[in-house]
Amino acid sequence: MSLSLPEAPHGAAPETAPVAPGAATALLESYRPAGDRFLATPHRTLLGRGTAAEIPHTPAPPAERVREALARLRRPGAPAPVVMGALPFAPDAPAALAVPDTVRWAPPLREDPLIALPVPEDPDRPAWRVREVPEAARYGAAVAGAVARMRAGEFAKVVLARTLELTSPREPDLPAMLRRLARRDPAGYTFAVPTAPGRTLIGASPELLVARQGGRLTANPLAGSTPRSADLAEDVRRAAALLESEKDLHEHAVVVDAVREALAPFCRSLDVPARPTLVRTATMWHLSTTVAGDLADPATTALDLASALHPTPAVCGTPTEVARAVIAESEPFDRGAYTGVVGWQDADGDGEWVVTIRCAEAEGRTLRLFAGAGVVAASTPEAETAETAAKFRTFLDAVGASL
């Protein structure tokens, strides 16, 4: 099936998005790692091709650099140009943001009936060699050490991560991997963007950091999780227990309070529900709060808001600088783009920025998978190790590997 989809120069959005069945899956099928940037959200699907301009790495804040670059590319009477890409976890590390030569737009994958079709099995999937970094026992020891320090009053929360390094005899099929991730959770945020020459960030995140549409913002912090069960009764029991878990409700409240504090200065009004609800992915239940507000200044962009929020306690901890130090001491790897943000923004300031979790970095014959867990004083090494193992399942299932 072949569809002709609107293509606009320098990332400009077409005035009318296509509505033909298969439009979104056509973009998914068209993705190629060399030069493409793909992003699917609950509201739209984007495929950027080529590079019209890269956002330079300078001491200026990313939001300012993006604003200036998009303003230079804007043309009278033409739709607003768009930037796509990712920002890293470390505040001083280079971002991977660019304005594509062209962007093709479609409705969300979840509205495309063809997304229900399975990806054909690859009879020649690579045999993966898996290495844990750090090993589960060392990760558990780091959790125990952090818990002891929290109980001593040093800090309130830290998010500790671990990785799986997967290597194979040949380079992985990234387009097929992306299709499996998208079909596993078409209502989530699926992405594949280059982060360096020969390196691709690919994943399927459940968490919106912040979106801006006109004068309205939306944020959806997730914190507090439990693995899904294949048994329906047990799955429902776990979901209900999560809603009543004192430890998880406390972890979630810490994140929501931080989001409220970061966004309030930008808003005329801000609506923050008193209690969380549940969202689910194929592998996890999460506590979720949808925060909505009206901007006080129409010049505030989506990336201004994302920069004010990043990193939330959901991916770092609190207090932020103390948590960063604990992460640096505890994690024997560089997070890179993991727990950064990935998304898009146009020159009008509208956009969507997503928390970069449930992801991997692909380079050559290697995939590095990331998963983390929020550690608070009530945490146990066994529970947090099990949580990270459950979170790895999203990607392990997509590549046909196991832990």
Tab-separated table of C-alpha atoms in Angstrom:
chain	number	residue	atom	x	y	z
A	1	MET	CA	0.000	0.000	0.000
A	2	SER	CA	1.468	3.378	-0.997
A	3	LEU	CA	0.270	6.744	0.256
A	4	SER	CA	1.305	10.228	-0.796
A	5	LEU	CA	1.758	12.265	2.368
A	6	PRO	CA	2.261	16.016	2.764
A	7	GLU	CA	5.925	16.979	2.774
A	8	ALA	CA	6.939	20.467	3.852
A	9	PRO	CA	10.366	22.135	3.584
A	10	HIS	CA	12.469	22.862	6.683
A	11	GLY	CA	10.051	20.968	8.883
A	12	ALA	CA	7.037	23.161	8.182
A	13	ALA	CA	3.747	21.568	9.163
A	14	PRO	CA	1.087	21.235	6.451
A	15	GLU	CA	-2.115	23.151	7.064
A	16	THR	CA	-4.195	19.969	6.942
A	17	ALA	CA	-2.946	16.590	8.192
A	18	PRO	CA	-3.815	13.515	6.104
A	19	VAL	CA	-6.596	11.317	7.413
A	20	ALA	CA	-6.384	8.305	5.089
A	21	PRO	CA	-6.114	4.950	6.884
A	22	GLY	CA	-2.497	3.878	6.821
A	23	ALA	CA	-1.019	7.377	6.774
A	24	ALA	CA	0.726	7.005	10.129
A	25	THR	CA	1.945	3.464	9.523
A	26	ALA	CA	3.266	4.607	6.126
A	27	LEU	CA	5.589	7.012	7.934
A	28	LEU	CA	6.607	4.254	10.346
A	29	GLU	CA	7.381	1.943	7.424
A	30	SER	CA	9.339	4.704	5.663
A	31	TYR	CA	11.799	5.306	8.532
A	32	ARG	CA	15.463	4.728	7.682
A	33	PRO	CA	18.248	5.230	10.251
A	34	ALA	CA	20.558	7.186	7.961
A	35	GLY	CA	19.309	10.760	8.220
A	36	ASP	CA	15.724	10.203	9.402
A	37	ARG	CA	14.075	11.360	12.648
A	38	PHE	CA	10.858	9.609	13.684
A	39	LEU	CA	8.462	10.557	16.465
A	40	ALA	CA	4.977	9.205	17.183
A	41	THR	CA	2.865	10.713	19.972
A	42	PRO	CA	-0.787	10.301	21.002
A	43	HIS	CA	-1.537	13.375	18.865
A	44	ARG	CA	0.570	13.069	15.683
A	45	THR	CA	3.224	11.144	13.774
A	46	LEU	CA	6.288	12.887	12.310
A	47	LEU	CA	9.053	11.749	9.997
A	48	GLY	CA	11.879	14.220	9.462
A	49	ARG	CA	14.262	13.596	6.582
A	50	GLY	CA	17.664	15.137	6.031
A	51	THR	CA	19.158	18.109	7.860
A	52	ALA	CA	18.539	21.728	6.903
A	53	ALA	CA	20.292	23.084	10.009
A	54	GLU	CA	21.818	21.724	13.195
A	55	ILE	CA	21.354	23.517	16.513
A	56	PRO	CA	24.880	24.471	17.616
A	57	HIS	CA	26.317	23.612	21.011
A	58	THR	CA	27.026	26.917	22.754
A	59	PRO	CA	26.837	28.188	26.357
A	60	ALA	CA	23.355	29.577	25.628
A	61	PRO	CA	20.363	27.559	26.944
A	62	PRO	CA	18.946	25.032	24.437
A	63	ALA	CA	15.579	26.827	24.290
A	64	GLU	CA	17.303	30.051	23.293
A	65	ARG	CA	19.419	28.346	20.636
A	66	VAL	CA	16.363	26.615	19.164
A	67	ARG	CA	14.361	29.855	19.186
A	68	GLU	CA	17.113	31.691	17.297
A	69	ALA	CA	17.639	28.927	14.734
A	70	LEU	CA	13.937	28.588	13.940
A	71	ALA	CA	13.536	32.367	13.688
A	72	ARG	CA	16.352	32.478	11.083
A	73	LEU	CA	14.635	29.810	8.990
A	74	ARG	CA	11.160	31.324	9.199
A	75	ARG	CA	9.777	32.833	6.000
A	76	PRO	CA	6.830	35.256	5.681
A	77	GLY	CA	3.639	33.484	4.714
A	78	ALA	CA	5.129	30.015	5.211
A	79	PRO	CA	4.242	27.566	7.999
A	80	ALA	CA	6.532	27.544	11.040
A	81	PRO	CA	9.696	25.422	10.697
A	82	VAL	CA	10.259	22.566	13.117
A	83	VAL	CA	13.157	21.234	15.167
A	84	MET	CA	13.399	17.561	16.149
A	85	GLY	CA	15.819	15.637	18.345
A	86	ALA	CA	17.029	14.930	21.862
A	87	LEU	CA	18.645	16.620	24.848
A	88	PRO	CA	20.885	14.620	27.216
A	89	PHE	CA	20.575	14.036	30.948
A	90	ALA	CA	23.744	16.007	31.734
A	91	PRO	CA	23.082	19.772	31.522
A	92	ASP	CA	26.450	20.594	29.920
A	93	ALA	CA	26.501	17.768	27.349
A	94	PRO	CA	25.791	18.532	23.661
A	95	ALA	CA	22.205	18.162	22.469
A	96	ALA	CA	21.248	16.392	19.238
A	97	LEU	CA	18.742	18.858	17.752
A	98	ALA	CA	18.241	19.687	14.083
A	99	VAL	CA	15.774	21.171	11.625
A	100	PRO	CA	15.057	18.490	9.002
A	101	ASP	CA	15.068	19.275	5.282
A	102	THR	CA	11.480	18.053	5.161
A	103	VAL	CA	8.915	16.757	7.641
A	104	ARG	CA	6.010	14.502	6.764
A	105	TRP	CA	3.040	14.575	9.154
A	106	ALA	CA	0.242	12.109	9.844
A	107	PRO	CA	-2.392	11.454	12.536
A	108	PRO	CA	-1.410	9.390	15.593
A	109	LEU	CA	-0.525	5.732	15.229
A	110	ARG	CA	-3.240	4.744	17.698
A	111	GLU	CA	-5.880	5.993	15.216
A	112	ASP	CA	-4.415	4.039	12.293
A	113	PRO	CA	-6.176	0.671	11.868
A	114	LEU	CA	-3.109	-0.770	10.144
A	115	ILE	CA	-1.059	-0.472	13.333
A	116	ALA	CA	-2.822	-3.631	14.567
A	117	LEU	CA	-1.096	-5.703	11.876
A	118	PRO	CA	1.829	-7.681	13.305
A	119	VAL	CA	5.417	-7.129	12.216
A	120	PRO	CA	6.578	-10.190	10.251
A	121	GLU	CA	8.949	-12.323	12.289
A	122	ASP	CA	12.590	-12.091	11.302
A	123	PRO	CA	13.829	-15.670	10.765
A	124	ASP	CA	17.392	-14.387	10.934
A	125	ARG	CA	17.248	-12.398	14.176
A	126	PRO	CA	20.708	-12.007	15.668
A	127	ALA	CA	21.834	-14.050	18.635
A	128	TRP	CA	22.469	-11.436	21.309
A	129	ARG	CA	25.206	-11.580	23.907
A	130	VAL	CA	23.955	-9.728	26.998
A	131	ARG	CA	26.144	-8.069	29.626
A	132	GLU	CA	24.749	-6.317	32.705
A	133	VAL	CA	26.394	-2.994	33.635
A	134	PRO	CA	26.429	-2.966	36.590
A	135	GLU	CA	25.605	-6.536	37.572
A	136	ALA	CA	22.333	-6.944	39.459
A	137	ALA	CA	24.101	-7.550	42.781
A	138	ARG	CA	26.168	-4.390	42.440
A	139	TYR	CA	23.064	-2.417	41.490
A	140	GLY	CA	21.259	-3.742	44.567
A	141	ALA	CA	24.198	-2.685	46.737
A	142	ALA	CA	23.991	0.839	45.302
A	143	VAL	CA	20.277	0.951	46.139
A	144	ALA	CA	20.975	-0.215	49.698
A	145	GLY	CA	23.661	2.443	50.089
A	146	ALA	CA	21.333	5.180	48.866
A	147	VAL	CA	18.544	4.023	51.196
A	148	ALA	CA	20.910	4.165	54.190
A	149	ARG	CA	21.895	7.730	53.304
A	150	MET	CA	18.266	8.800	52.893
A	151	ARG	CA	17.349	7.310	56.263
A	152	ALA	CA	20.221	9.352	57.682
A	153	GLY	CA	18.583	12.474	56.241
A	154	GLU	CA	21.073	13.316	53.446
A	155	PHE	CA	18.451	13.528	50.655
A	156	ALA	CA	14.891	12.450	49.834
A	157	LYS	CA	15.063	10.470	46.570
A	158	VAL	CA	17.425	9.303	43.850
A	159	VAL	CA	16.779	7.459	40.600
A	160	LEU	CA	19.408	4.795	40.006
A	161	ALA	CA	19.745	3.121	36.629
A	162	ARG	CA	21.513	0.154	35.131
A	163	THR	CA	22.185	-0.949	31.578
A	164	LEU	CA	22.252	-4.025	29.418
A	165	GLU	CA	24.870	-4.117	26.658
A	166	LEU	CA	23.664	-6.295	23.788
A	167	THR	CA	26.086	-7.270	21.024
A	168	SER	CA	25.474	-9.435	17.981
A	169	PRO	CA	27.389	-10.705	14.944
A	170	ARG	CA	25.635	-8.178	12.691
A	171	GLU	CA	24.048	-4.757	12.966
A	172	PRO	CA	20.452	-4.815	14.231
A	173	ASP	CA	17.507	-4.012	11.980
A	174	LEU	CA	16.505	-0.675	13.525
A	175	PRO	CA	13.421	-0.071	11.320
A	176	ALA	CA	11.987	-3.477	12.300
A	177	MET	CA	12.815	-2.771	15.943
A	178	LEU	CA	11.012	0.576	15.745
A	179	ARG	CA	7.946	-1.048	14.184
A	180	ARG	CA	7.761	-3.610	16.990
A	181	LEU	CA	8.064	-0.916	19.647
A	182	ALA	CA	5.341	1.180	18.003
A	183	ARG	CA	2.926	-1.706	17.593
A	184	ARG	CA	3.460	-2.840	21.180
A	185	ASP	CA	2.168	0.500	22.520
A	186	PRO	CA	0.750	2.717	19.732
A	187	ALA	CA	-0.746	5.140	22.288
A	188	GLY	CA	2.681	5.964	23.724
A	189	TYR	CA	5.654	7.981	22.495
A	190	THR	CA	7.829	6.090	20.019
A	191	PHE	CA	11.020	7.662	18.697
A	192	ALA	CA	14.197	7.102	16.707
A	193	VAL	CA	16.634	10.008	16.283
A	194	PRO	CA	20.373	10.272	15.589
A	195	THR	CA	22.412	11.441	18.581
A	196	ALA	CA	25.894	11.270	17.027
A	197	PRO	CA	27.450	10.016	13.763
A	198	GLY	CA	26.576	6.330	13.554
A	199	ARG	CA	24.518	6.389	16.762
A	200	THR	CA	20.718	6.218	17.065
A	201	LEU	CA	18.499	6.743	20.103
A	202	ILE	CA	15.459	4.477	19.793
A	203	GLY	CA	12.671	3.753	22.235
A	204	ALA	CA	9.055	3.903	23.367
A	205	SER	CA	8.446	6.156	26.371
A	206	PRO	CA	5.203	6.300	28.345
A	207	GLU	CA	5.931	9.747	29.821
A	208	LEU	CA	5.208	13.204	28.443
A	209	LEU	CA	7.423	15.811	30.080
A	210	VAL	CA	5.490	18.772	28.694
A	211	ALA	CA	3.517	19.855	25.632
A	212	ARG	CA	2.479	23.345	24.554
A	213	GLN	CA	-0.343	24.161	22.176
A	214	GLY	CA	-0.981	27.888	21.865
A	215	GLY	CA	-1.380	29.282	25.360
A	216	ARG	CA	-2.036	25.898	26.976
A	217	LEU	CA	0.464	23.494	28.538
A	218	THR	CA	0.136	19.860	29.597
A	219	ALA	CA	2.547	17.767	31.661
A	220	ASN	CA	2.116	14.135	32.678
A	221	PRO	CA	4.586	13.057	35.369
A	222	LEU	CA	4.822	9.337	36.084
A	223	ALA	CA	6.387	7.989	39.270
A	224	GLY	CA	5.597	4.872	41.245
A	225	SER	CA	5.459	1.661	39.227
A	226	THR	CA	4.746	-2.047	39.380
A	227	PRO	CA	5.213	-4.791	36.753
A	228	ARG	CA	2.208	-6.079	34.810
A	229	SER	CA	1.087	-9.715	35.088
A	230	ALA	CA	-0.096	-11.999	32.302
A	231	ASP	CA	-2.800	-13.245	34.692
A	232	LEU	CA	-5.758	-10.841	34.534
A	233	ALA	CA	-6.763	-11.176	38.184
A	234	GLU	CA	-3.195	-10.684	39.383
A	235	ASP	CA	-2.721	-7.740	37.012
A	236	VAL	CA	-5.800	-6.013	38.469
A	237	ARG	CA	-4.616	-6.771	42.017
A	238	ARG	CA	-1.226	-5.192	41.299
A	239	ALA	CA	-2.837	-2.084	39.821
A	240	ALA	CA	-5.106	-1.652	42.842
A	241	ALA	CA	-2.197	-2.192	45.235
A	242	LEU	CA	-0.152	0.467	43.435
A	243	LEU	CA	-2.926	3.014	43.960
A	244	GLU	CA	-2.762	2.343	47.700
A	245	SER	CA	0.996	1.933	48.101
A	246	GLU	CA	2.279	4.444	50.649
A	247	LYS	CA	5.820	4.182	49.286
A	248	ASP	CA	4.766	4.746	45.654
A	249	LEU	CA	2.280	7.511	46.482
A	250	HIS	CA	5.030	9.350	48.357
A	251	GLU	CA	7.433	8.932	45.426
A	252	HIS	CA	4.769	10.230	43.065
A	253	ALA	CA	3.904	13.213	45.274
A	254	VAL	CA	7.556	14.301	45.336
A	255	VAL	CA	7.581	14.439	41.530
A	256	VAL	CA	4.214	16.195	41.198
A	257	ASP	CA	5.223	18.834	43.738
A	258	ALA	CA	8.404	19.512	41.757
A	259	VAL	CA	6.435	19.815	38.505
A	260	ARG	CA	3.994	22.254	40.151
A	261	GLU	CA	6.848	24.350	41.522
A	262	ALA	CA	8.654	24.469	38.144
A	263	LEU	CA	5.594	25.329	36.039
A	264	ALA	CA	3.752	27.747	38.344
A	265	PRO	CA	5.949	30.778	37.477
A	266	PHE	CA	4.989	30.392	33.795
A	267	CYS	CA	1.216	30.136	34.350
A	268	ARG	CA	-1.816	32.315	34.983
A	269	SER	CA	-3.534	29.176	36.265
A	270	LEU	CA	-2.380	25.625	36.919
A	271	ASP	CA	-4.583	22.595	37.590
A	272	VAL	CA	-2.932	19.805	39.598
A	273	PRO	CA	-5.218	16.895	40.614
A	274	ALA	CA	-5.049	15.869	44.252
A	275	ARG	CA	-4.580	12.137	43.584
A	276	PRO	CA	-2.917	10.187	40.795
A	277	THR	CA	-4.560	7.789	38.401
A	278	LEU	CA	-3.076	4.774	36.612
A	279	VAL	CA	-1.577	4.386	33.158
A	280	ARG	CA	-0.379	1.119	31.710
A	281	THR	CA	2.118	-0.022	29.138
A	282	ALA	CA	2.623	-3.544	27.871
A	283	THR	CA	4.937	-4.273	30.803
A	284	MET	CA	4.242	-1.775	33.621
A	285	TRP	CA	1.592	0.042	35.657
A	286	HIS	CA	2.483	3.648	36.560
A	287	LEU	CA	0.977	6.262	38.852
A	288	SER	CA	0.105	9.240	36.667
A	289	THR	CA	-0.990	12.859	37.161
A	290	THR	CA	-2.013	15.115	34.280
A	291	VAL	CA	-1.103	18.740	35.000
A	292	ALA	CA	-2.627	21.479	32.808
A	293	GLY	CA	-2.149	25.229	32.797
A	294	ASP	CA	-2.633	28.514	30.949
A	295	LEU	CA	0.556	30.372	30.073
A	296	ALA	CA	1.043	33.891	31.404
A	297	ASP	CA	3.403	34.847	28.545
A	298	PRO	CA	2.577	33.659	25.001
A	299	ALA	CA	6.284	33.839	24.106
A	300	THR	CA	7.067	30.901	26.428
A	301	THR	CA	7.912	27.901	24.244
A	302	ALA	CA	7.529	24.183	24.827
A	303	LEU	CA	11.310	23.883	25.229
A	304	ASP	CA	11.372	26.744	27.754
A	305	LEU	CA	8.957	24.673	29.835
A	306	ALA	CA	10.844	21.431	29.279
A	307	SER	CA	14.108	23.077	30.329
A	308	ALA	CA	12.492	24.376	33.517
A	309	LEU	CA	11.253	20.874	34.365
A	310	HIS	CA	14.271	18.804	33.354
A	311	PRO	CA	15.349	16.770	35.204
A	312	THR	CA	12.318	15.993	37.350
A	313	PRO	CA	12.654	13.844	40.475
A	314	ALA	CA	11.142	11.045	38.364
A	315	VAL	CA	14.455	10.602	36.524
A	316	CYS	CA	16.970	12.215	38.864
A	317	GLY	CA	15.842	12.657	42.474
A	318	THR	CA	15.615	15.405	45.056
A	319	PRO	CA	17.339	17.664	45.920
A	320	THR	CA	18.486	17.676	42.300
A	321	GLU	CA	22.169	18.466	42.733
A	322	VAL	CA	22.603	15.962	45.551
A	323	ALA	CA	20.818	13.307	43.495
A	324	ARG	CA	23.053	14.057	40.498
A	325	ALA	CA	26.111	13.528	42.676
A	326	VAL	CA	24.767	10.214	43.994
A	327	ILE	CA	24.034	9.084	40.434
A	328	ALA	CA	27.582	9.952	39.343
A	329	GLU	CA	28.993	7.988	42.295
A	330	SER	CA	26.713	4.970	41.818
A	331	GLU	CA	26.349	4.433	38.056
A	332	PRO	CA	29.431	3.077	36.195
A	333	PHE	CA	28.340	4.504	32.830
A	334	ASP	CA	27.399	7.756	31.110
A	335	ARG	CA	23.628	8.107	30.744
A	336	GLY	CA	23.939	10.084	27.511
A	337	ALA	CA	20.442	10.755	26.186
A	338	TYR	CA	18.792	8.360	28.647
A	339	THR	CA	16.550	10.327	31.063
A	340	GLY	CA	16.979	13.376	28.853
A	341	VAL	CA	14.173	14.605	26.612
A	342	VAL	CA	13.208	13.866	23.016
A	343	GLY	CA	10.629	15.620	20.861
A	344	TRP	CA	9.774	18.435	18.490
A	345	GLN	CA	8.986	22.153	18.480
A	346	ASP	CA	7.976	24.653	15.820
A	347	ALA	CA	8.874	28.331	15.494
A	348	ASP	CA	5.554	29.316	17.083
A	349	GLY	CA	6.721	27.596	20.286
A	350	ASP	CA	4.301	24.669	20.102
A	351	GLY	CA	5.727	21.205	20.630
A	352	GLU	CA	5.933	17.997	22.638
A	353	TRP	CA	8.900	16.917	24.752
A	354	VAL	CA	9.024	13.408	26.139
A	355	VAL	CA	11.088	11.867	28.944
A	356	THR	CA	13.667	9.596	27.313
A	357	ILE	CA	13.044	6.270	29.047
A	358	ARG	CA	12.383	2.707	27.790
A	359	CYS	CA	15.112	3.312	25.264
A	360	ALA	CA	18.421	2.140	23.862
A	361	GLU	CA	21.339	3.637	22.000
A	362	ALA	CA	22.319	1.686	18.887
A	363	GLU	CA	25.848	1.936	17.509
A	364	GLY	CA	27.250	-0.595	15.095
A	365	ARG	CA	26.560	-4.114	16.390
A	366	THR	CA	25.860	-2.889	19.924
A	367	LEU	CA	22.662	-1.884	21.707
A	368	ARG	CA	22.847	-0.317	25.147
A	369	LEU	CA	19.516	-0.582	26.989
A	370	PHE	CA	18.698	1.572	30.016
A	371	ALA	CA	16.284	1.165	32.922
A	372	GLY	CA	16.019	2.945	36.258
A	373	ALA	CA	13.983	2.931	39.457
A	374	GLY	CA	13.090	5.647	41.923
A	375	VAL	CA	14.749	4.953	45.256
A	376	VAL	CA	13.247	6.387	48.443
A	377	ALA	CA	13.789	5.553	52.108
A	378	ALA	CA	11.215	2.731	51.946
A	379	SER	CA	12.858	1.067	48.925
A	380	THR	CA	14.490	-2.365	48.962
A	381	PRO	CA	17.283	-3.581	46.656
A	382	GLU	CA	15.208	-6.599	45.611
A	383	ALA	CA	12.159	-4.537	44.577
A	384	GLU	CA	14.130	-1.929	42.627
A	385	THR	CA	16.211	-4.571	40.838
A	386	ALA	CA	13.000	-6.378	39.870
A	387	GLU	CA	11.473	-3.100	38.652
A	388	THR	CA	14.394	-2.379	36.330
A	389	ALA	CA	14.244	-5.948	35.010
A	390	ALA	CA	10.544	-5.462	34.198
A	391	LYS	CA	11.267	-2.168	32.441
A	392	PHE	CA	13.931	-3.829	30.278
A	393	ARG	CA	11.215	-6.128	28.898
A	394	THR	CA	9.848	-3.405	26.580
A	395	PHE	CA	13.035	-3.384	24.573
A	396	LEU	CA	14.113	-6.986	25.063
A	397	ASP	CA	10.819	-8.122	23.540
A	398	ALA	CA	11.359	-5.816	20.564
A	399	VAL	CA	14.768	-7.296	19.765
A	400	GLY	CA	14.107	-10.918	20.691
A	401	ALA	CA	16.520	-11.066	23.625
A	402	SER	CA	16.149	-12.058	27.276
A	403	LEU	CA	17.820	-11.141	30.549
